[in-house]
CSV table of C-alpha atoms in Angstrom, one decimal:
chain,number,residue,atom,x,y,z
W,1046,MET,CA,37.1,1.1,2.7
W,1047,LEU,CA,35.4,-2.3,3.4
W,1048,TRP,CA,32.5,-0.6,5.2
W,1049,GLY,CA,32.2,1.9,2.4
W,1050,ALA,CA,32.1,-0.8,-0.2
W,1051,VAL,CA,29.5,-2.8,1.8
W,1052,SER,CA,27.3,0.3,2.2
W,1053,ALA,CA,27.5,1.1,-1.5
W,1054,VAL,CA,26.5,-2.5,-2.5
W,1055,GLY,CA,23.7,-2.5,0.1
W,1056,LEU,CA,22.3,0.8,-1.1
W,1057,ALA,CA,22.4,-0.4,-4.7
W,1058,PHE,CA,20.6,-3.6,-3.7
W,1059,LEU,CA,17.9,-1.7,-1.9
W,1060,ILE,CA,17.4,0.7,-4.8
W,1061,ALA,CA,17.0,-2.3,-7.1
W,1062,LEU,CA,14.4,-3.8,-4.8
W,1063,GLU,CA,12.6,-0.5,-4.6
W,1064,ILE,CA,12.4,-0.3,-8.4
W,1065,ALA,CA,11.2,-4.0,-8.6
W,1066,ALA,CA,8.5,-3.4,-6.0
W,1067,ARG,CA,7.3,-0.3,-7.8
W,1068,ARG,CA,6.8,-2.3,-11.0
W,1069,TYR,CA,4.2,-4.4,-9.1
W,1070,GLY,CA,2.5,-1.4,-7.6
W,1071,GLU,CA,3.9,-1.8,-4.1
W,1072,ARG,CA,6.2,0.3,-1.9
W,1073,GLY,CA,9.8,-0.9,-1.8
W,1074,PRO,CA,12.1,-1.2,1.3
W,1075,ILE,CA,13.4,2.4,1.1
W,1076,THR,CA,10.0,4.0,0.9
W,1077,ASP,CA,8.5,1.7,3.5
W,1078,GLN,CA,11.3,2.5,6.0
W,1079,ALA,CA,11.1,6.2,5.3
W,1080,ARG,CA,7.4,6.2,6.1
W,1081,GLU,CA,8.0,4.8,9.5
W,1082,VAL,CA,9.7,8.0,10.6
W,1083,VAL,CA,6.2,9.4,10.9
W,1084,PHE,CA,3.6,6.7,10.2
W,1085,ALA,CA,2.9,3.6,12.3
W,1086,PRO,CA,5.6,1.0,11.9
W,1087,LYS,CA,4.9,-2.6,11.1
W,1088,SER,CA,6.9,-3.8,14.0
W,1089,GLY,CA,7.9,-1.6,16.9
W,1090,THR,CA,9.8,-4.5,18.5
W,1091,VAL,CA,12.2,-4.7,15.6
W,1092,LEU,CA,12.9,-1.0,15.7
W,1093,TYR,CA,13.7,-1.1,19.4
W,1094,VAL,CA,15.9,-4.2,19.2
W,1095,SER,CA,17.7,-2.6,16.3
W,1096,MET,CA,18.3,0.6,18.3
W,1097,ALA,CA,19.9,-1.6,21.0
W,1098,LEU,CA,22.6,-2.5,18.5
W,1099,THR,CA,23.5,1.2,18.3
W,1100,LEU,CA,23.5,1.6,22.1
W,1101,VAL,CA,26.3,-0.9,22.5
W,1102,VAL,CA,28.8,1.9,21.4
W,1103,LEU,CA,27.5,4.4,23.9
W,1104,THR,CA,28.2,4.9,27.6
W,1105,TRP,CA,25.6,3.9,30.2
W,1106,ARG,CA,24.6,7.5,30.7
W,1107,GLN,CA,24.1,8.0,27.0
W,1108,ARG,CA,22.1,4.8,26.8
W,1109,PHE,CA,19.7,5.9,29.5
W,1110,ILE,CA,19.3,9.2,27.7
W,1111,ALA,CA,18.7,7.5,24.3
W,1112,VAL,CA,16.1,5.1,25.7
W,1113,GLY,CA,14.3,7.8,27.6
W,1114,ALA,CA,14.2,10.0,24.4
W,1115,ALA,CA,12.8,7.1,22.4
W,1116,ILE,CA,10.1,6.3,24.9
W,1117,GLY,CA,9.2,10.0,25.2
W,1118,ILE,CA,8.9,10.4,21.4
W,1119,ASP,CA,6.7,7.3,21.2
W,1120,VAL,CA,4.4,8.6,23.9
W,1121,VAL,CA,3.9,11.8,21.8
W,1122,PHE,CA,3.2,9.8,18.7
W,1123,TRP,CA,0.8,7.5,20.7
W,1124,LEU,CA,-1.2,10.5,22.0
W,1125,VAL,CA,-1.4,12.0,18.5
W,1126,ARG,CA,-2.6,8.8,16.9
W,1127,TRP,CA,-5.1,8.2,19.7
W,1128,ALA,CA,-6.5,11.8,19.2
W,1129,VAL,CA,-6.9,11.4,15.4
W,1130,GLY,CA,-8.0,7.7,15.5
W,1131,GLY,CA,-4.9,6.4,13.7
W,1132,LYS,CA,-3.3,3.0,13.9
W,1133,MET,CA,-1.8,2.5,17.4
W,1134,MET,CA,1.8,1.2,17.2
W,1135,TYR,CA,5.1,2.1,18.8
W,1136,GLY,CA,8.7,2.2,17.5
W,1137,ASN,CA,9.0,5.6,15.9
W,1138,GLY,CA,11.0,6.9,18.8
W,1139,ALA,CA,13.6,4.1,18.4
W,1140,LEU,CA,14.0,5.0,14.8
W,1141,TRP,CA,14.3,8.7,15.6
W,1142,VAL,CA,17.0,8.0,18.2
W,1143,THR,CA,18.9,5.8,15.7
W,1144,LEU,CA,18.9,8.4,13.0
W,1145,ALA,CA,19.8,11.1,15.6
W,1146,CYS,CA,22.9,9.0,16.5
W,1147,ALA,CA,23.9,9.1,12.8
W,1148,VAL,CA,23.6,12.9,12.7
W,1149,ILE,CA,25.6,13.2,15.9
W,1150,ALA,CA,28.3,10.9,14.5
W,1151,VAL,CA,28.7,13.1,11.4
W,1152,THR,CA,28.4,16.5,13.1
W,1153,ARG,CA,29.8,16.0,16.6
W,1154,ARG,CA,32.2,13.1,16.5
W,1155,THR,CA,35.6,12.8,14.9
W,1156,GLY,CA,38.1,10.1,14.1
W,1157,ARG,CA,37.6,6.7,15.7
W,1158,ASP,CA,34.6,7.7,17.7
W,1159,ARG,CA,32.8,8.8,14.6
W,1160,VAL,CA,33.5,5.5,12.8
W,1161,LEU,CA,32.5,3.5,15.8
W,1162,LEU,CA,29.1,5.3,16.2
W,1163,LEU,CA,28.4,5.0,12.5
W,1164,LYS,CA,29.1,1.3,12.6
W,1165,GLY,CA,26.6,1.0,15.4
W,1166,VAL,CA,24.0,3.0,13.5
W,1167,GLY,CA,24.8,1.0,10.4
W,1168,LEU,CA,24.1,-2.4,12.1
W,1169,ALA,CA,20.8,-1.1,13.4
W,1170,LEU,CA,19.6,0.2,10.1
W,1171,LEU,CA,20.9,-2.9,8.3
W,1172,LEU,CA,18.8,-5.1,10.5
W,1173,VAL,CA,15.7,-3.0,9.8
W,1174,ALA,CA,16.5,-2.6,6.1
W,1175,GLY,CA,17.1,-6.4,5.9
W,1176,ARG,CA,13.6,-7.0,7.2
W,1177,LYS,CA,12.1,-4.6,4.7
W,1178,ALA,CA,14.1,-6.1,1.9
W,1179,GLY,CA,12.8,-9.5,2.9
W,1180,TYR,CA,9.2,-8.3,2.5
W,1181,THR,CA,10.0,-7.1,-1.0
W,1182,TRP,CA,11.7,-10.3,-1.9
W,1183,LEU,CA,8.7,-12.3,-0.8
W,1184,LEU,CA,6.5,-10.0,-3.0
W,1185,ILE,CA,8.8,-10.7,-6.0
W,1186,THR,CA,8.7,-14.5,-5.4
W,1187,SER,CA,4.9,-14.5,-5.5
W,1188,LYS,CA,4.8,-12.4,-8.6
W,1189,THR,CA,7.5,-13.9,-10.7
W,1190,ARG,CA,7.1,-17.6,-9.8
W,1191,PRO,CA,3.5,-18.6,-10.9
W,1192,THR,CA,4.2,-22.3,-10.3
W,1193,VAL,CA,5.5,-24.0,-7.2
W,1194,LEU,CA,7.3,-27.3,-6.5
W,1195,ASP,CA,5.5,-28.4,-3.4
W,1196,GLN,CA,4.5,-31.7,-4.8
W,1197,TYR,CA,8.2,-32.6,-5.2
W,1198,VAL,CA,9.2,-31.6,-1.7
W,1199,ALA,CA,6.1,-33.3,-0.2
W,1200,THR,CA,6.9,-36.5,-2.0
W,1201,ALA,CA,10.6,-36.4,-0.9
W,1202,ASP,CA,9.4,-35.7,2.6
W,1203,HIS,CA,8.1,-39.2,2.8
W,1204,ALA,CA,11.7,-40.3,3.3
W,1205,LEU,CA,11.8,-38.3,6.5
W,1206,GLY,CA,8.5,-39.6,7.8
W,1207,ASP,CA,6.4,-36.5,6.9
W,1208,PRO,CA,7.5,-34.5,9.9
W,1209,SER,CA,5.3,-31.5,9.2
W,1210,TRP,CA,2.2,-33.7,9.4
W,1211,VAL,CA,3.4,-35.3,12.7
W,1212,ALA,CA,4.3,-31.9,14.2
W,1213,GLY,CA,1.0,-30.4,13.1
W,1214,ARG,CA,-0.9,-33.0,15.0
W,1215,ILE,CA,1.3,-32.6,18.1
W,1216,VAL,CA,0.8,-28.8,18.1
W,1217,ALA,CA,-2.9,-29.2,17.7
W,1218,ALA,CA,-2.9,-31.5,20.7
W,1219,THR,CA,-1.2,-29.0,22.9
W,1220,GLY,CA,-4.0,-26.5,22.6
W,1221,SER,CA,-4.0,-22.8,22.4
W,1222,VAL,CA,-1.2,-22.3,25.0
W,1223,GLY,CA,1.4,-24.2,23.1
W,1224,ALA,CA,0.4,-22.6,19.8
W,1225,HIS,CA,0.6,-19.1,21.3
W,1226,VAL,CA,4.1,-19.7,22.7
W,1227,LEU,CA,5.4,-21.1,19.4
W,1228,ASP,CA,3.7,-18.3,17.4
W,1229,TRP,CA,5.4,-15.7,19.6
W,1230,VAL,CA,8.8,-17.3,19.2
W,1231,TYR,CA,8.3,-17.6,15.5
W,1232,ILE,CA,7.3,-14.0,15.0
W,1233,GLN,CA,9.8,-12.4,17.4
W,1234,LEU,CA,12.8,-14.2,16.1
W,1235,ALA,CA,14.8,-10.9,16.0
W,1236,VAL,CA,14.4,-10.6,19.8
W,1237,GLY,CA,16.3,-13.8,20.5
W,1238,ALA,CA,18.9,-12.7,18.0
W,1239,VAL,CA,19.5,-9.3,19.5
W,1240,VAL,CA,19.8,-10.8,23.0
W,1241,VAL,CA,22.6,-13.0,21.9
W,1242,ALA,CA,24.1,-10.2,19.8
W,1243,LEU,CA,24.1,-7.8,22.7
W,1244,TYR,CA,26.0,-10.3,24.8
W,1245,GLN,CA,28.6,-10.6,22.1
W,1246,LEU,CA,28.9,-6.8,21.7
W,1247,ARG,CA,28.8,-6.0,25.4
W,1248,ASN,CA,32.4,-4.8,25.5
W,1249,VAL,CA,32.3,-2.6,22.4
W,1250,ALA,CA,31.9,0.7,24.4
W,1251,VAL,CA,35.0,-0.2,26.5
W,1252,GLU,CA,37.2,-1.7,23.8
W,1253,ARG,CA,36.1,1.0,21.2
W,1254,ARG,CA,35.9,-1.7,18.5
W,1255,PHE,CA,33.5,-4.4,17.3
W,1256,PRO,CA,34.5,-8.0,17.4
W,1257,GLY,CA,35.6,-9.6,14.1
W,1258,HIS,CA,32.6,-11.9,13.9
W,1259,HIS,CA,29.3,-11.8,15.6
W,1260,LEU,CA,25.7,-13.0,15.1
W,1261,VAL,CA,24.4,-9.9,13.2
W,1262,ARG,CA,26.8,-10.6,10.3
W,1263,THR,CA,25.5,-14.2,9.9
W,1264,PHE,CA,21.9,-13.0,10.2
W,1265,LEU,CA,22.3,-10.4,7.5
W,1266,VAL,CA,24.1,-12.8,5.1
W,1267,ILE,CA,21.4,-15.5,5.6
W,1268,GLY,CA,18.7,-12.9,4.8
W,1269,LEU,CA,20.6,-11.7,1.7
W,1270,LEU,CA,21.3,-15.1,0.1
W,1271,GLY,CA,18.2,-17.1,1.2
W,1272,PRO,CA,15.6,-15.3,-1.0
W,1273,GLY,CA,17.8,-16.1,-4.0
W,1274,ILE,CA,17.2,-19.8,-3.4
W,1275,TYR,CA,13.5,-19.1,-3.1
W,1276,MET,CA,13.6,-17.9,-6.7
W,1277,ILE,CA,15.4,-21.1,-7.8
W,1278,PHE,CA,13.2,-23.5,-5.8
W,1279,PRO,CA,9.8,-21.9,-5.2
W,1280,VAL,CA,7.7,-23.7,-2.5
W,1281,VAL,CA,4.8,-22.3,-0.5
W,1282,GLY,CA,4.5,-24.9,2.3
W,1283,PRO,CA,2.1,-27.7,3.3
W,1284,ILE,CA,-0.5,-25.5,5.0
W,1285,PHE,CA,-1.0,-23.7,1.6
W,1286,ALA,CA,-0.3,-26.5,-0.9
W,1287,TYR,CA,-2.1,-29.2,1.1
W,1288,GLY,CA,-4.2,-27.3,3.7
W,1289,ALA,CA,-7.1,-25.0,4.1
W,1290,ASP,CA,-5.1,-21.8,3.8
W,1291,GLY,CA,-4.4,-22.6,0.2
W,1292,GLY,CA,-8.1,-22.3,-0.8
W,1293,HIS,CA,-8.9,-23.6,-4.2
W,1294,TRP,CA,-5.2,-23.5,-5.2
W,1295,ALA,CA,-4.4,-26.3,-2.8
W,1296,MET,CA,-4.1,-29.9,-4.1
W,1297,ALA,CA,-6.4,-31.1,-1.3
W,1298,ASP,CA,-7.2,-30.3,2.3
W,1299,LEU,CA,-4.9,-32.9,3.9
W,1300,TRP,CA,-2.7,-31.1,6.4
W,1301,PRO,CA,-2.1,-32.2,9.2
W,1302,ASP,CA,-4.3,-35.3,9.3
W,1303,THR,CA,-3.4,-37.2,6.1
W,1304,PRO,CA,0.0,-37.2,4.4
W,1305,PRO,CA,-0.3,-36.8,0.6
W,1306,PRO,CA,-0.1,-40.1,-1.4
W,1307,VAL,CA,3.0,-40.9,-3.4
W,1308,GLY,CA,2.5,-40.1,-7.0
W,1309,THR,CA,4.3,-38.4,-9.9
W,1310,PRO,CA,4.9,-34.8,-8.8
W,1311,GLN,CA,4.3,-31.9,-11.1
W,1312,PRO,CA,4.8,-28.1,-10.9
W,1313,MET,CA,1.5,-26.7,-9.7
W,1314,PRO,CA,0.2,-23.2,-10.3
W,1315,PHE,CA,-0.5,-21.1,-7.3
W,1316,ASP,CA,-1.8,-17.6,-6.5
W,1317,GLY,CA,0.2,-14.4,-6.9
W,1318,ILE,CA,0.0,-13.5,-3.3
W,1319,THR,CA,1.5,-16.3,-1.2
W,1320,PRO,CA,5.3,-16.0,-0.8
W,1321,ARG,CA,7.4,-18.9,-2.1
W,1322,ASN,CA,9.6,-18.8,1.0
W,1323,CYS,CA,10.1,-22.4,2.1
W,1324,MET,CA,13.3,-23.7,0.5
W,1325,PRO,CA,15.4,-23.4,2.6
W,1326,SER,CA,13.7,-22.6,5.9
W,1327,LEU,CA,15.3,-19.3,6.8
W,1328,HIS,CA,13.6,-19.3,10.2
W,1329,THR,CA,15.4,-22.6,10.9
W,1330,ALA,CA,18.6,-21.0,9.5
W,1331,TRP,CA,18.4,-18.0,11.8
W,1332,ALA,CA,17.4,-20.0,14.8
W,1333,THR,CA,20.4,-22.3,14.2
W,1334,ALA,CA,22.7,-19.3,14.0
W,1335,ILE,CA,21.2,-18.0,17.3
W,1336,PHE,CA,21.9,-21.4,18.9
W,1337,ILE,CA,25.5,-21.6,17.6
W,1338,HIS,CA,26.4,-18.1,18.8
W,1339,SER,CA,24.8,-18.7,22.2
W,1340,LEU,CA,27.0,-21.7,23.0
W,1341,LYS,CA,29.9,-19.5,24.1
W,1342,GLY,CA,27.8,-17.5,26.6
W,1343,PRO,CA,26.6,-18.3,30.1
W,1344,TRP,CA,24.2,-21.1,30.8
W,1345,ALA,CA,21.2,-18.8,30.6
W,1346,LEU,CA,22.2,-17.7,27.1
W,1347,ARG,CA,22.8,-21.3,26.1
W,1348,PHE,CA,19.4,-22.2,27.4
W,1349,LEU,CA,17.8,-19.3,25.4
W,1350,GLY,CA,19.5,-20.4,22.2
W,1351,ALA,CA,18.4,-24.0,22.6
W,1352,PHE,CA,14.9,-23.0,23.5
W,1353,TRP,CA,14.6,-20.7,20.5
W,1354,LEU,CA,15.9,-23.4,18.1
W,1355,ILE,CA,13.5,-26.1,19.4
W,1356,ALA,CA,10.5,-23.7,19.5
W,1357,THR,CA,11.3,-22.4,16.0
W,1358,LEU,CA,11.5,-26.0,14.7
W,1359,GLY,CA,8.2,-26.8,16.4
W,1360,ALA,CA,6.6,-23.7,14.9
W,1361,THR,CA,7.9,-24.1,11.3
W,1362,LEU,CA,6.7,-27.7,11.2
W,1363,GLY,CA,3.8,-27.6,13.5
W,1364,PHE,CA,2.1,-24.6,11.8
W,1365,GLY,CA,2.6,-26.1,8.4
W,1366,TYR,CA,4.9,-23.5,7.1
W,1367,HIS,CA,7.7,-25.9,6.1
W,1368,TYR,CA,8.4,-29.5,5.2
W,1369,GLY,CA,11.1,-31.5,6.9
W,1370,ALA,CA,13.2,-31.3,3.8
W,1371,ASP,CA,13.3,-27.5,4.2
W,1372,ILE,CA,14.5,-27.8,7.8
W,1373,ILE,CA,17.6,-29.9,7.1
W,1374,ALA,CA,18.4,-27.7,4.1
W,1375,GLY,CA,18.3,-24.6,6.4
W,1376,VAL,CA,20.7,-26.2,8.8
W,1377,VAL,CA,23.2,-27.0,6.1
W,1378,PHE,CA,22.7,-23.5,4.7
W,1379,THR,CA,23.5,-21.8,8.0
W,1380,LEU,CA,26.6,-23.9,8.9
W,1381,THR,CA,28.1,-23.2,5.5
W,1382,ILE,CA,27.6,-19.5,5.8
W,1383,GLU,CA,28.8,-19.4,9.4
W,1384,THR,CA,32.0,-21.3,8.4
W,1385,ALA,CA,32.6,-18.9,5.5
W,1386,LEU,CA,32.2,-15.8,7.7
W,1387,ARG,CA,34.5,-17.2,10.4
W,1388,ALA,CA,37.1,-18.2,7.8
W,1389,LEU,CA,36.9,-14.7,6.3
W,1390,ASP,CA,37.5,-13.2,9.7
W,1391,ARG,CA,40.4,-15.4,10.8
W,1392,GLY,CA,41.9,-16.0,7.4
W,1393,TRP,CA,41.2,-18.8,5.0
W,1394,ASP,CA,42.9,-22.1,5.6
W,1395,ARG,CA,42.5,-25.7,4.3
W,1396,PRO,CA,39.9,-26.9,6.9
W,1397,GLY,CA,37.7,-23.8,6.3
W,1398,ILE,CA,37.8,-24.1,2.5
W,1399,GLN,CA,37.1,-27.8,2.7
W,1400,LEU,CA,34.1,-27.4,4.9
W,1401,VAL,CA,32.6,-24.5,2.8
W,1402,VAL,CA,33.0,-26.6,-0.3
W,1403,HIS,CA,31.5,-29.7,1.4
W,1404,GLY,CA,28.6,-27.7,2.8
W,1405,THR,CA,27.9,-26.1,-0.6
W,1406,ALA,CA,28.0,-29.5,-2.2
W,1407,VAL,CA,25.6,-31.1,0.3
W,1408,PHE,CA,23.2,-28.2,0.0
W,1409,ALA,CA,23.2,-28.4,-3.8
W,1410,ALA,CA,22.8,-32.2,-3.6
W,1411,LEU,CA,19.7,-31.8,-1.3
W,1412,LEU,CA,18.0,-29.4,-3.8
W,1413,VAL,CA,18.8,-31.7,-6.8
W,1414,SER,CA,17.6,-34.8,-5.0
W,1415,TYR,CA,14.3,-33.1,-4.0
W,1416,ARG,CA,13.7,-32.0,-7.5
W,1417,TYR,CA,14.8,-35.0,-9.5
W,1418,LEU,CA,14.6,-38.0,-7.1
W,1419,PRO,CA,11.5,-37.4,-5.0
W,1420,VAL,CA,9.6,-40.6,-6.1
W,1421,GLU,CA,12.7,-42.8,-5.5
W,1422,MET,CA,13.1,-41.2,-2.1
W,1423,ALA,CA,9.4,-41.8,-1.2
W,1424,GLU,CA,9.6,-45.4,-2.4
W,1425,HIS,CA,12.8,-46.2,-0.4
W,1426,PRO,CA,12.5,-44.2,2.8
W,1427,TRP,CA,14.8,-46.5,4.8
W,1428,VAL,CA,17.6,-45.8,2.3
W,1429,PHE,CA,17.1,-42.1,1.5
W,1430,GLY,CA,16.0,-41.0,5.0
W,1431,PRO,CA,19.2,-42.1,6.7
W,1432,LEU,CA,21.2,-40.7,3.8
W,1433,LEU,CA,19.6,-37.2,4.2
W,1434,VAL,CA,20.3,-37.3,7.9
W,1435,LEU,CA,23.9,-38.5,7.4
W,1436,ALA,CA,24.5,-35.8,4.8
W,1437,THR,CA,23.3,-33.1,7.3
W,1438,ALA,CA,25.2,-34.7,10.2
W,1439,SER,CA,28.4,-34.7,8.1
W,1440,VAL,CA,28.2,-30.9,7.8
W,1441,VAL,CA,27.4,-30.6,11.5
W,1442,TYR,CA,30.3,-32.8,12.4
W,1443,GLY,CA,32.7,-30.9,10.1
W,1444,TYR,CA,31.6,-27.6,11.6
W,1445,VAL,CA,32.2,-28.8,15.2
W,1446,ARG,CA,35.6,-30.3,14.3
W,1447,THR,CA,36.8,-27.3,12.3
W,1448,THR,CA,35.7,-24.7,14.8
W,1449,ARG,CA,37.2,-26.6,17.7
W,1450,LEU,CA,40.5,-26.7,15.8
W,1451,TRP,CA,40.2,-22.9,15.2
W,1452,ASP,CA,39.5,-22.3,18.9
W,1453,ARG,CA,42.5,-24.3,20.0
W,1454,GLN,CA,44.7,-22.4,17.5
W,1455,ALA,CA,43.4,-19.1,18.8
W,1456,VAL,CA,44.0,-20.1,22.4
W,1457,SER,CA,47.6,-21.3,21.7
W,1458,ALA,CA,48.3,-18.1,19.7
W,1459,HIS,CA,47.3,-15.9,22.7
W,1460,LEU,CA,49.2,-17.9,25.3
W,1461,PRO,CA,52.3,-16.0,26.6
W,1462,GLU,CA,55.7,-17.4,26.0
W,1463,PRO,CA,57.1,-19.0,29.1
W,1464,ARG,CA,59.6,-16.7,30.8
W,1465,ARG,CA,63.1,-17.8,31.1
W,1466,GLU,CA,64.6,-17.1,34.4
W,1467,PRO,CA,68.2,-15.7,34.2
W,1468,GLN,CA,70.7,-18.3,35.1
W,1469,PRO,CA,73.7,-17.4,37.3
W,1470,GLU,CA,77.0,-17.6,35.6
W,1471,PRO,CA,79.2,-20.4,36.9
W,1472,VAL,CA,81.7,-19.2,39.6
W,1473,GLU,CA,85.2,-20.6,39.2
W,1474,SER,CA,86.8,-21.9,42.4
W,1475,ARG,CA,90.1,-20.3,43.6
W,1476,ALA,CA,92.0,-23.6,43.2
W,1477,ALA,CA,90.8,-24.0,39.6
W,1478,ALA,CA,91.7,-20.4,38.8
W,1479,ALA,CA,95.2,-20.8,40.3
W,1480,GLU,CA,95.8,-24.0,38.5
W,1481,ARG,CA,94.6,-22.5,35.2
W,1482,ALA,CA,96.9,-19.4,35.8
W,1483,GLY,CA,99.9,-21.6,36.5
W,1484,TRP,CA,99.5,-24.0,33.7
W,1485,SER,CA,98.2,-21.8,31.0
């Protein structure tokens, strides 16, 4: 019933986005995804990593067959596109295999096996649909929010030392190699997420069930809620508002050499193309989720999670896509969602409720302060800078303390009761028995 309700809500959401996109003369997420069954996908990597989520419910033999079929189908599509001079891209085979698994689940599987395979297909399609829905959300933000609040965030960012301007100069100093590495990590965020998710779901085929909580859930909820904040707090980023990429819409060409001067911020008009996708930084939010979920894996996975988080922070700031204020908001955003999902899985208790309320309050306070106190923050950086860091650190500390408490409770709940060895009954001596018989 829960999966059915989630599917119904998700379908209604996608239909609403499809209608909204059509109003602006663009394809919506449903049409865009349906086209990729035949036409060249936007990202073949995403389709393959999504297919990997379906493969976790299959046996190794079935996985090899599925991967081979996907590659074979892609080779056929590649040859046809090469012959007709079409756009060269892979990924159709992965989508075909994922959809074939759904057909097999309905027609050839029954009972628990059918449900398990449908869940695997559902996770894969949700990841792909979430990406398509994100594109539509970005379109909606650019069309419905003609003004942006970058001046407010840039002014508030003085309290943090203008980290985007600092990181931009550092990335420029590293040359093309550093920029290419950061760019690849930034674009292929889903790859790091699926690597961690596959580790978490590695035992699904054997146990015949999914774990109660895993990274994909957090990823999807972040992608669902984040664009709503974009609509409330539209921001385009320093490279657009203060850099060359903004064209004549930019305040000035200042990024990354000269931080903007402190003044009275005002909403500024911007074009109807650039997404208002800065507040909070969802790339930071997703990278933080990857890092959190990698901590319970082997050292190689922990290294991957830490590298992905550091590289993503470097890319978001160093390429001018985000301000420092966006970054700390993204961290608080993720920890609050992660706490809520873990509490939903294990059962709500007082520490979980308190942390979700605290995280929500801190996130709201950050947005309010960026909007209504930016000048004060810029004029008193040694007061507001530490306050922003401490507010974020309080959520991080609360998350660490609460999750450690939950982990200890989980371990104690699974510890077996100590066995009591049977004690021999006391043996009465003959003298005591005779004395008791004679005197009773």
